[in-house]
Amino acid sequence: MGRSDIHRRLGNRLHWHQRLHDPHDEPRNSSRWLPELRRWQAGRLATSFAHALDDPGRRPAAEFFLEHVYGDRDFTRRDADIARTLPVMRRLLPEALLETVADTLELGALSHALDLQMSDALHALAPRRRKLDDALYADAYVVTGRPQLRRRQIRLVAEVGAGFARALRMRGVSALLAFARGPARLAGLSELQGFLEQGYAAFDALDDADAFVAEIEHDELEVSRRLFAGHPTPYARP
């Protein structure tokens, strides 16, 4: 992908992300099921990542994924940082990190779009209920469908991790992030700077970043396959 293509993708993904989260453009953001769905998914992911969280060498990367990539968190400020600094980012950041930011934006937008559809399904399946459980989540997952988009969602999770793994192999990235720390704080860009620094540091602590990313992708694809197949224990580790 050329640098101009990355710039175009960044702009498009940012616009998509902002529209999906705008309550005027997307009234489903007020769905009562949305916060419960995110809470439940965050809990499920924490359970799925438990083996990595118990490993001191992998814990920083697992925590980074759960908090900054694939978890129950409001990324509005980080994405506002991206919107404000997009012209500067295009000039200063290496392509590997630009692609990672674009993948992160696309993942956030796609995950939110799927969550909105899941909220619709939950409202139709259980209009009087307030809490999710394994069975109800599985029913809504199947009703919502979109297996290709689910695979894309999981691939993007892996691509974000792979982007930081690639950055580790590039000269000067660590120094660039350290140099940008002070200016980012003064400019009020701490969320975006923190995301990039913590991601880089978390993957730097791994013995084998590529293996870690491949394991996440394999496990999450298997969970998705089991859910669509009606497996009785879809969340058990493969």
CSV table of N, CA, C and O in Angstrom, one decimal, residues 5 27 42 55 80-82 91 109 120 136 138 142 144 156 172 175 182 187 202 217 226 236 238:
chain,number,residue,atom,x,y,z
A,5,ASP,N,-2.3,6.0,-0.4
A,5,ASP,CA,-3.4,5.1,-0.1
A,5,ASP,C,-3.7,5.0,1.4
A,5,ASP,O,-4.8,4.9,1.8
A,27,PRO,N,-29.0,6.7,15.8
A,27,PRO,CA,-29.8,6.7,17.1
A,27,PRO,C,-29.6,5.4,17.9
A,27,PRO,O,-29.9,5.4,19.1
A,42,ALA,N,-16.4,-7.8,27.1
A,42,ALA,CA,-15.1,-7.5,27.8
A,42,ALA,C,-14.8,-8.6,28.8
A,42,ALA,O,-13.6,-9.0,28.9
A,55,ASP,N,0.9,-15.1,32.3
A,55,ASP,CA,2.3,-15.2,31.9
A,55,ASP,C,2.9,-13.8,32.0
A,55,ASP,O,2.5,-12.9,31.2
A,80,ALA,N,-10.5,11.6,18.5
A,80,ALA,CA,-10.4,13.0,18.3
A,80,ALA,C,-9.0,13.5,18.1
A,80,ALA,O,-8.7,14.4,17.3
A,81,ASP,N,-8.0,12.9,18.9
A,81,ASP,CA,-6.6,13.2,18.7
A,81,ASP,C,-6.2,12.9,17.3
A,81,ASP,O,-5.5,13.6,16.7
A,82,ILE,N,-6.6,11.7,16.8
A,82,ILE,CA,-6.3,11.3,15.4
A,82,ILE,C,-6.8,12.3,14.4
A,82,ILE,O,-6.1,12.7,13.5
A,91,ARG,N,2.8,13.1,7.9
A,91,ARG,CA,4.2,13.6,7.5
A,91,ARG,C,5.3,12.8,8.4
A,91,ARG,O,6.4,12.6,7.9
A,109,ALA,N,-14.5,0.9,14.2
A,109,ALA,CA,-15.8,1.2,13.5
A,109,ALA,C,-16.5,-0.1,13.2
A,109,ALA,O,-17.7,-0.2,13.4
A,120,ASP,N,-29.7,-4.7,18.2
A,120,ASP,CA,-31.0,-4.8,17.6
A,120,ASP,C,-31.5,-6.3,17.8
A,120,ASP,O,-32.7,-6.5,18.1
A,136,LEU,N,-27.9,-16.4,25.4
A,136,LEU,CA,-28.5,-15.3,24.7
A,136,LEU,C,-27.5,-14.6,23.8
A,136,LEU,O,-27.9,-14.2,22.7
A,138,ALA,N,-25.0,-16.1,22.3
A,138,ALA,CA,-24.8,-16.9,21.1
A,138,ALA,C,-26.0,-16.8,20.2
A,138,ALA,O,-25.8,-16.8,18.9
A,142,VAL,N,-25.7,-15.5,16.2
A,142,VAL,CA,-26.1,-16.2,15.0
A,142,VAL,C,-27.2,-15.4,14.3
A,142,VAL,O,-27.1,-15.4,13.0
A,144,THR,N,-27.6,-12.2,14.1
A,144,THR,CA,-26.9,-11.1,13.4
A,144,THR,C,-26.2,-11.6,12.2
A,144,THR,O,-26.1,-10.9,11.2
A,156,LEU,N,-8.5,-7.9,11.7
A,156,LEU,CA,-8.0,-6.5,12.0
A,156,LEU,C,-7.4,-6.5,13.4
A,156,LEU,O,-6.4,-5.8,13.7
A,172,GLY,N,14.6,3.4,14.7
A,172,GLY,CA,14.2,4.8,15.0
A,172,GLY,C,12.8,5.0,15.5
A,172,GLY,O,12.5,6.1,15.9
A,175,ALA,N,12.8,5.8,19.4
A,175,ALA,CA,13.3,7.2,19.6
A,175,ALA,C,12.3,8.2,19.1
A,175,ALA,O,12.1,9.2,19.8
A,182,GLY,N,6.8,14.7,24.8
A,182,GLY,CA,6.6,16.0,25.4
A,182,GLY,C,5.7,16.9,24.5
A,182,GLY,O,4.7,17.4,25.1
A,187,ALA,N,0.3,19.4,23.5
A,187,ALA,CA,-0.7,19.6,22.5
A,187,ALA,C,-2.0,18.9,22.9
A,187,ALA,O,-3.0,19.0,22.2
A,202,ALA,N,4.5,-2.9,24.9
A,202,ALA,CA,3.9,-4.2,25.2
A,202,ALA,C,4.4,-5.3,24.3
A,202,ALA,O,4.8,-6.4,24.7
A,217,GLU,N,-5.5,-14.7,16.8
A,217,GLU,CA,-6.3,-14.8,15.6
A,217,GLU,C,-6.9,-16.2,15.6
A,217,GLU,O,-8.1,-16.4,15.3
A,226,ARG,N,-17.4,-21.7,16.2
A,226,ARG,CA,-18.2,-22.5,17.1
A,226,ARG,C,-19.5,-21.8,17.4
A,226,ARG,O,-20.6,-22.5,17.5
A,236,ALA,N,-14.6,-22.2,25.2
A,236,ALA,CA,-13.5,-22.9,25.7
A,236,ALA,C,-12.3,-22.8,24.8
A,236,ALA,O,-12.4,-22.8,23.6
A,238,PRO,N,-9.5,-23.6,22.3
A,238,PRO,CA,-9.3,-24.7,21.4
A,238,PRO,C,-8.2,-25.7,21.8
A,238,PRO,O,-7.3,-25.3,22.4
